[in-house]
Each structure stands twice: as structure tokens, then as C-alpha cells.
Amino acid sequence: MKRIAVTGGAGYIGSHMCRQLAGHGHEVVVIDDLSGGHREAVRWGRLVQCSLLDAPALSRALREARCDAVIHFAGAIAVGESVADPLKYYAVNVCGSLNLLQAMREAGVPHIVFSSSAAIFGEPRQAFIDERHPIAPISPYGRGKAMVERMLCESVQAYGIAAVALRYFNAAGAEPSATIGESHDPETHLIPRLLRHSAGQAEPVEIYGDDHPTHDGTCIRDYVHVDDLCAAHLAALGHLDAHAGFDAFNLGNGNGYSVREVVAAVEAVTGRSVRTRLAARRAGDPARLVACPDRARAVLDWKPATPALEAIVESAWRWHRAPAY
Ligand code: UFG
């Protein structure tokens, strides 16, 4: 049993993480300022309401938590918004992570698992992105995540902490009983937007460009179930017990689906047709982002339990039919 501090534990992926940690007998302390998260989502462990930008409060929170490791989810998450407001992303995601690392040093917390992103790779140079792919982000969001990875790498060498960065492709879905789920305001992500529409929201869903260099002209992404992502974090915590230093893993299923294929999957699952409207390309969107997850499978023994897109959408649909917050 460990005591784990989860930044962003009131958010979408963070709350699923807390549920799994508690299910494995770990004690959870959520550190979240509730700027994007939901108090109702903090059901496993206690909440310390604190911003990562409030360095003294964060240091105090971490000292009092007396935790064995930090799992760091807190941050701003929209690629498009980061192009319009880059300083927000450097402040929250980069300065916030810097404060967290300082607070970890002060409190003597030895391990961190960091939510990184496929966005660090920019325009892919290969069909399936492995860990050797060059880091060449094309959005402030991606650049911020890459900067934090570099900070972790150097902190590992300088201060003797151990760190794992997990580069998520596209998180989606909800835990089986759908007591927690994805709820952003505004919602920018494709699957929840489509499901909100299916659940009765009137406006058609925009498709951002059909002139990308893909088979149907719409962007291709690798959707991965949120509980599978969380399972990789549990494996990463175990990895940190046995391995010093810094390591990074790409987390996806290795299957790419176009926006139009996701629309079709949503229609198949819900039995309702989706109204779409063609719009311009969204700034910062690469045409195709698909993982090569071989290394996570080999080193972390990570085997996604729900790799099929329709099953992922089905679990999200259970939440979106009656969201609790
Ligand atoms: N899309 C639409 N219409 C919408 C919303 C999205 O066509 O209303 C398209 C986007 O252009 C993109 C795809 O659907 O091609 C998926 O978009 P999301 O906004 O759902 O997700 P992103 O791929 O932009 O970003 C997500 C996370 C990032 C992460 C990235 C890595 O939000 O944090 O996946 O793949 F970096």
C-alpha cells in the first residue's frame, strides 16, 4: 500500500486514476484547484484544494500529504486553445510543473508519473509513433509538455528522483458503472462532443477539415480507454520502484480512426444519427497521430483491456446519457 498524491485528481483522467488506486488498496490525496475538475468526482481520497501556481500552498500540501509518489495530471488540455493563448499553457503546464517538482524536492517525494502527450511529436514522420520519434511539437500545448519532460529528465540526474512520462494519444471512455466521466466546459474533444449531441444537444458537430492527407480527408487519431491509461500509471508506479532515472512510454492502441469513422461508431453505438457540419482545419492539428505501443507492452506489461473503438464509445455513452456533473 502506498500513499499517492494525484494532481488534477478531480478531472477526467485523474478521477479514474483515483478510483483505480483505491481499488488497489492505495491511499489517495487529490491536489486540485477545481478550475477544470469537479468536487463530485473526488470520491476516492481527500481533496486538498490548491493551485499548482500557488507555490507555498503546494509545498505545504505536499509536505502534509507525506506521499510515496505523485501522479501529475493537472494542466490545461486543449491544443487549439494553446495556439490562441500560449502564455496560459506555459504558466499552468510548465510553471505549475516546475512548482510541483520544487515542492517534491522540499518534501522528499522520490517518484513522479507525468501526463505527457502525443502532441510532443508534432507532425509525425512515421505512421506509428514510437519512443524514438523526434520530439518536435507544433503547438504551445505540445511544447509545454516537451519542456516538462526535459525538466524531469534533468531533475532525475540532478536530484536523484525517478520519473516516468506517459504520452497519451486520445483518452476516451468512462469506467464501467459510469459514476464518473468526461465533463469539460467548454468541451473541445471529439467523442464527448458527438455524444452530447446524441444525448440531445441541438447544434451540429463541426468536422475540422476534410482536406487532410488521409483516406477520407479527416484527421486520424488513436483512441485509448481512460481505464487502460490508468492501468499504465499503476504499472509505471511499479516500474519506478525498480528503476531509477527517467523513462517515457507512448500509450495508444496502435489503431487509427478518422473523424468520420468516429462519427460512424457513435451512430452505431447510440442508434441515433449525428448532424455534422464541415468547418476549416483547426490550428495545431496533425493529420494523423497513431502510437506504436510496443515498448509499453514489453516494459510495463501493459495490455489494454478495451481497445475497440465501439466499446470505448459505448462506455462513454453510458456516462453521457446521464452525467452526474
Ligand atoms: N475534431 C473535430 N470536431 C470537433 C472536435 C475535434 O473534427 O468538434 C477533430 C480534431 O480536429 C482532431 C480529432 O477530432 O482531429 C480529435 O480531436 P480532440 O480535440 O478530441 O483531440 P486532439 O487530438 O486534439 O487532442 C487530444 C488531447 C490532447 C493530446 C492529443 C494527442 O486533447 O491533450 O489528443 O493525440 F495531446
Coordinates of C-alpha atoms and ligand atoms in Angstrom, one line a residue:
M1 CA 0.0 0.0 0.0
K2 CA 1.3 3.4 -1.0
R3 CA 0.1 7.0 -0.4
I4 CA -0.2 8.7 -3.7
A5 CA -0.8 12.4 -4.4
V6 CA -2.8 12.9 -7.6
T7 CA -2.7 16.4 -9.1
G8 CA -5.7 17.0 -11.2
G9 CA -7.5 14.2 -9.4
A10 CA -10.8 15.9 -9.7
G11 CA -10.5 15.9 -13.5
Y12 CA -11.5 13.3 -16.1
I13 CA -8.4 11.0 -16.2
G14 CA -7.3 11.9 -12.7
S15 CA -10.6 10.8 -11.1
H16 CA -10.4 7.5 -13.0
M17 CA -6.9 7.1 -11.6
C18 CA -8.0 7.7 -8.0
R19 CA -10.7 5.0 -8.4
Q20 CA -8.1 2.5 -9.6
L21 CA -5.6 3.5 -6.9
A22 CA -8.2 3.0 -4.2
G23 CA -9.2 -0.3 -5.8
H24 CA -5.6 -1.5 -5.5
G25 CA -5.5 -0.5 -1.8
H26 CA -3.5 2.7 -2.1
E27 CA -4.3 5.8 -0.2
V28 CA -5.1 8.9 -2.3
V29 CA -4.6 12.6 -1.7
V30 CA -6.1 14.8 -4.5
I31 CA -4.5 18.1 -5.2
D32 CA -6.7 20.1 -7.5
D33 CA -7.8 23.8 -7.7
L34 CA -11.2 22.8 -9.2
S35 CA -10.6 25.1 -12.1
G36 CA -11.5 22.3 -14.5
G37 CA -12.2 19.4 -12.2
H38 CA -15.3 18.6 -10.2
R39 CA -15.7 18.3 -6.5
E40 CA -18.2 15.5 -7.1
A41 CA -15.5 13.5 -8.9
V42 CA -13.4 13.3 -5.8
R43 CA -14.8 10.1 -4.4
W44 CA -11.7 8.2 -3.5
G45 CA -9.3 10.0 -1.1
R46 CA -9.4 13.5 0.3
L47 CA -9.3 16.8 -1.6
V48 CA -6.7 19.5 -0.9
Q49 CA -7.9 22.5 -3.0
C50 CA -4.7 24.1 -4.2
S51 CA -3.4 25.6 -7.4
L52 CA 0.0 24.5 -8.7
L53 CA 0.7 28.2 -9.3
D54 CA 0.5 28.8 -5.5
A55 CA 4.0 27.5 -4.7
P56 CA 3.9 28.0 -0.9
A57 CA 0.5 26.3 -0.6
L58 CA 1.6 23.5 -2.9
S59 CA 4.8 22.9 -0.9
R60 CA 2.7 22.8 2.3
A61 CA 0.2 20.4 0.7
L62 CA 2.9 18.0 -0.4
R63 CA 4.7 18.1 2.9
E64 CA 1.5 17.3 4.7
A65 CA 0.5 14.6 2.3
R66 CA 3.6 12.6 3.2
C67 CA 3.2 10.6 -0.1
D68 CA 5.4 8.0 -1.7
A69 CA 4.8 9.3 -5.2
V70 CA 3.0 12.0 -7.2
I71 CA 0.9 11.3 -10.3
H72 CA 0.7 14.6 -12.1
F73 CA -2.4 15.2 -14.3
A74 CA -3.2 18.8 -13.5
G75 CA -3.0 21.1 -16.5
A76 CA -4.7 22.9 -19.4
I77 CA -5.6 20.4 -22.1
A78 CA -6.8 22.0 -25.4
V79 CA -4.4 22.1 -28.3
G80 CA -6.4 24.7 -30.2
E81 CA -6.7 27.0 -27.1
S82 CA -3.0 26.8 -26.6
V83 CA -2.4 28.4 -30.0
A84 CA -4.8 31.3 -29.1
D85 CA -3.5 31.7 -25.6
P86 CA 0.1 30.3 -25.3
L87 CA 1.1 32.0 -22.1
K88 CA -1.8 30.3 -20.3
Y89 CA -0.3 27.0 -21.3
Y90 CA 3.3 27.9 -20.3
A91 CA 2.1 29.3 -17.0
V92 CA -0.2 26.4 -15.9
N93 CA 1.5 23.5 -17.5
V94 CA 5.2 24.5 -17.3
C95 CA 5.4 26.8 -14.3
G96 CA 2.9 24.6 -12.5
S97 CA 5.1 21.5 -13.1
L98 CA 8.2 23.4 -12.0
N99 CA 6.5 24.4 -8.7
L100 CA 5.4 20.8 -8.3
L101 CA 9.0 19.5 -8.8
Q102 CA 10.3 22.0 -6.3
A103 CA 7.7 21.0 -3.8
M104 CA 8.6 17.4 -4.3
R105 CA 12.2 18.1 -3.6
E106 CA 11.3 20.0 -0.4
A107 CA 9.0 17.2 0.8
G108 CA 11.4 14.5 -0.3
V109 CA 8.9 12.7 -2.6
P110 CA 11.0 10.4 -4.8
H111 CA 8.8 9.3 -7.6
I112 CA 6.6 11.1 -10.2
V113 CA 4.4 9.8 -13.1
F114 CA 3.7 12.6 -15.6
S115 CA 0.8 13.0 -18.0
S116 CA 2.6 13.8 -21.2
S117 CA 1.1 13.8 -24.7
A118 CA 1.4 12.6 -28.3
A119 CA 1.4 16.3 -29.0
I120 CA 5.1 16.5 -28.2
F121 CA 5.8 14.7 -31.6
G122 CA 4.3 17.4 -33.8
E123 CA 3.8 16.3 -37.5
P124 CA 4.7 12.6 -37.4
R125 CA 7.5 11.3 -39.6
Q126 CA 6.2 7.8 -39.5
A127 CA 2.8 6.0 -39.4
F128 CA 3.2 4.5 -36.0
I129 CA 4.9 6.8 -33.5
D130 CA 7.4 5.0 -31.2
E131 CA 9.6 6.5 -28.4
R132 CA 12.5 7.2 -30.8
H133 CA 10.4 9.5 -32.9
P134 CA 11.9 13.1 -32.8
I135 CA 10.3 15.5 -30.3
A136 CA 9.1 18.4 -32.5
P137 CA 5.9 19.8 -31.1
I138 CA 3.9 22.3 -33.3
S139 CA 1.6 23.8 -30.6
P140 CA 2.3 25.6 -27.4
Y141 CA 0.5 22.8 -25.6
G142 CA 2.9 20.2 -27.1
R143 CA 5.9 22.4 -26.5
G144 CA 5.0 22.8 -22.8
K145 CA 4.6 19.1 -22.4
A146 CA 8.0 18.5 -24.0
M147 CA 9.6 21.2 -21.7
V148 CA 8.3 19.4 -18.7
E149 CA 9.7 16.1 -19.9
R150 CA 13.1 17.8 -20.3
M151 CA 12.7 19.2 -16.7
L152 CA 12.0 15.8 -15.4
C153 CA 14.9 14.3 -17.2
E154 CA 17.4 16.9 -15.8
S155 CA 15.8 16.7 -12.3
V156 CA 16.3 13.0 -12.3
Q157 CA 20.0 13.4 -12.9
A158 CA 20.5 16.4 -10.6
Y159 CA 18.3 15.4 -7.6
G160 CA 18.0 11.7 -7.8
I161 CA 14.2 11.5 -8.2
A162 CA 12.8 8.9 -10.6
A163 CA 10.2 9.8 -13.2
V164 CA 8.1 8.3 -15.9
A165 CA 6.4 10.3 -18.6
L166 CA 3.3 8.7 -20.3
R167 CA 2.5 10.2 -23.6
Y168 CA -1.2 9.7 -24.1
F169 CA -2.8 9.6 -27.5
N170 CA -6.5 10.3 -27.3
A171 CA -8.1 9.4 -24.0
A172 CA -11.8 8.5 -24.2
G173 CA -14.5 6.4 -22.4
A174 CA -15.6 6.1 -18.8
E175 CA -15.4 3.5 -16.0
P176 CA -17.9 0.7 -16.3
S177 CA -20.5 1.9 -13.8
A178 CA -20.3 5.5 -15.3
T179 CA -20.3 7.2 -11.9
I180 CA -17.5 9.4 -13.1
G181 CA -16.9 10.5 -16.7
E182 CA -15.6 13.2 -19.0
S183 CA -17.1 16.6 -18.4
H184 CA -15.2 19.7 -19.7
D185 CA -16.5 23.2 -20.0
P186 CA -16.2 24.1 -22.8
E187 CA -15.9 20.6 -24.3
T188 CA -13.5 20.6 -27.2
H189 CA -12.9 16.8 -27.6
L190 CA -14.5 14.9 -30.5
I191 CA -16.1 11.9 -28.8
P192 CA -17.8 13.8 -25.9
R193 CA -19.0 16.5 -28.3
L194 CA -20.6 13.8 -30.5
L195 CA -22.2 12.1 -27.5
R196 CA -23.5 15.4 -26.1
H197 CA -25.1 15.9 -29.5
S198 CA -26.5 12.4 -29.5
A199 CA -27.9 13.0 -26.0
G200 CA -29.9 16.0 -27.2
Q201 CA -27.7 19.0 -27.6
A202 CA -29.1 20.7 -30.7
E203 CA -26.1 22.1 -32.6
P204 CA -24.4 20.0 -35.3
V205 CA -20.8 18.9 -34.6
E206 CA -18.2 20.5 -36.7
I207 CA -15.7 18.4 -38.6
Y208 CA -12.4 20.3 -38.7
G209 CA -11.3 19.9 -42.3
D210 CA -11.8 17.1 -44.9
D211 CA -8.7 18.0 -46.9
H212 CA -6.1 16.4 -44.7
P213 CA -3.8 13.8 -46.4
T214 CA -5.7 10.8 -45.0
H215 CA -8.0 8.2 -46.7
D216 CA -11.2 10.3 -46.2
G217 CA -9.6 13.7 -45.7
T218 CA -10.4 13.9 -41.9
C219 CA -7.8 13.6 -39.1
I220 CA -6.9 10.2 -37.8
R221 CA -6.4 9.6 -34.0
D222 CA -5.6 6.7 -31.8
Y223 CA -8.3 6.5 -29.1
V224 CA -7.5 4.7 -25.9
H225 CA -9.8 3.8 -23.0
V226 CA -9.3 6.0 -19.9
D227 CA -9.1 2.9 -17.6
D228 CA -6.4 1.4 -19.8
L229 CA -4.4 4.7 -19.5
C230 CA -4.8 4.5 -15.7
A231 CA -3.7 0.9 -15.6
A232 CA -0.5 2.0 -17.3
H233 CA 0.1 4.5 -14.5
L234 CA -0.2 1.7 -11.9
A235 CA 2.4 -0.2 -13.9
A236 CA 4.6 2.9 -14.1
L237 CA 4.5 3.2 -10.3
G238 CA 5.7 -0.4 -10.0
H239 CA 8.4 0.4 -12.6
L240 CA 9.7 3.3 -10.5
D241 CA 10.2 1.0 -7.6
A242 CA 12.7 -1.0 -9.6
H243 CA 14.2 1.6 -12.0
A244 CA 15.9 4.9 -11.1
G245 CA 16.2 7.6 -13.8
F246 CA 13.7 8.9 -16.4
D247 CA 11.7 6.8 -18.8
A248 CA 8.9 7.6 -21.3
F249 CA 6.2 5.5 -22.9
N250 CA 3.7 6.1 -25.8
L251 CA 0.2 5.0 -24.8
G252 CA -2.2 4.2 -27.6
N253 CA -3.8 1.1 -29.1
G254 CA -1.9 1.4 -32.4
N255 CA -5.3 1.8 -34.3
G256 CA -6.1 4.9 -36.1
Y257 CA -9.7 6.1 -36.7
S258 CA -10.7 9.1 -38.8
V259 CA -13.1 11.7 -37.6
R260 CA -15.7 10.3 -40.0
E261 CA -15.1 6.8 -38.7
V262 CA -15.6 8.1 -35.1
V263 CA -18.9 9.7 -36.2
A264 CA -20.0 6.3 -37.6
A265 CA -19.0 4.5 -34.4
V266 CA -21.0 6.9 -32.3
E267 CA -24.1 6.5 -34.6
A268 CA -23.7 2.7 -34.3
V269 CA -23.5 2.7 -30.5
T270 CA -26.2 5.3 -29.9
G271 CA -28.6 4.3 -32.7
R272 CA -29.0 8.0 -33.3
S273 CA -27.8 9.9 -36.4
V274 CA -25.3 12.7 -35.8
R275 CA -25.6 16.0 -37.7
T276 CA -22.2 17.3 -38.7
R277 CA -21.0 20.5 -40.5
L278 CA -17.8 20.8 -42.3
A279 CA -15.5 23.5 -40.9
A280 CA -12.0 24.8 -41.5
R281 CA -9.0 22.9 -40.2
R282 CA -8.2 23.6 -36.5
A283 CA -4.8 25.2 -35.9
G284 CA -2.2 22.8 -34.4
D285 CA -3.9 19.6 -35.6
P286 CA -1.6 17.0 -37.2
A287 CA -3.4 14.9 -39.8
R288 CA -2.5 11.5 -38.2
L289 CA -1.4 10.6 -34.7
V290 CA -1.2 6.8 -34.0
A291 CA 1.0 5.2 -31.4
C292 CA 3.4 2.3 -31.6
P293 CA 2.7 0.9 -28.1
D294 CA 5.2 -2.0 -28.3
R295 CA 7.5 -0.6 -25.6
A296 CA 4.8 0.0 -23.0
R297 CA 3.7 -3.6 -23.7
A298 CA 7.2 -5.0 -23.3
V299 CA 8.5 -3.0 -20.4
L300 CA 5.3 -2.2 -18.4
D301 CA 3.5 -5.3 -19.4
W302 CA 0.6 -3.0 -20.4
K303 CA -2.2 -4.8 -22.2
P304 CA -5.3 -2.5 -22.9
A305 CA -8.5 -4.3 -21.9
T306 CA -10.8 -2.2 -24.1
P307 CA -9.0 -1.5 -27.4
A308 CA -12.1 -1.5 -29.7
L309 CA -13.4 2.0 -30.6
E310 CA -17.1 0.9 -30.3
A311 CA -16.5 -0.4 -26.8
I312 CA -14.7 2.8 -25.8
V313 CA -17.6 4.9 -27.2
E314 CA -20.2 2.6 -25.5
S315 CA -18.6 3.2 -22.1
A316 CA -18.6 7.0 -22.7
W317 CA -22.2 6.8 -23.9
R318 CA -23.3 5.3 -20.6
W319 CA -21.9 8.4 -18.9
H320 CA -23.2 11.0 -21.3
R321 CA -26.8 9.7 -21.2
A322 CA -27.0 10.7 -17.5
P323 CA -23.8 12.6 -16.5
A324 CA -23.6 13.2 -12.7
Y325 CA -21.9 16.6 -13.1
Ligands
UFG1 N1 -12.4 17.3 -34.0 C1 -13.4 17.7 -34.9 N2 -14.5 18.3 -34.4 C2 -14.6 18.6 -33.1 C3 -13.6 18.2 -32.2 C4 -12.5 17.5 -32.7 O1 -13.4 17.4 -36.1 O2 -15.6 19.2 -32.7 C5 -11.3 16.6 -34.6 C6 -9.9 17.2 -34.3 O3 -9.6 18.1 -35.3 C7 -9.0 16.1 -34.2 C8 -9.9 14.9 -33.7 O4 -11.2 15.3 -33.9 O5 -8.5 15.7 -35.5 C9 -9.7 14.7 -32.2 O6 -9.8 15.9 -31.6 P1 -9.8 16.1 -30.0 O7 -10.0 17.5 -29.7 O8 -10.8 15.1 -29.4 O9 -8.4 15.6 -29.5 P2 -6.9 16.1 -30.0 O10 -6.4 15.1 -30.9 O11 -6.9 17.5 -30.5 O12 -6.1 16.2 -28.6 C10 -6.1 15.1 -27.7 C11 -5.9 15.7 -26.3 C12 -4.5 16.3 -26.3 C13 -3.5 15.3 -26.8 C14 -3.8 14.8 -28.1 C15 -2.9 13.7 -28.5 O13 -6.8 16.7 -26.0 O14 -4.2 16.6 -24.9 O15 -5.1 14.2 -28.1 O16 -3.3 13.0 -29.6 F1 -2.3 15.9 -26.9

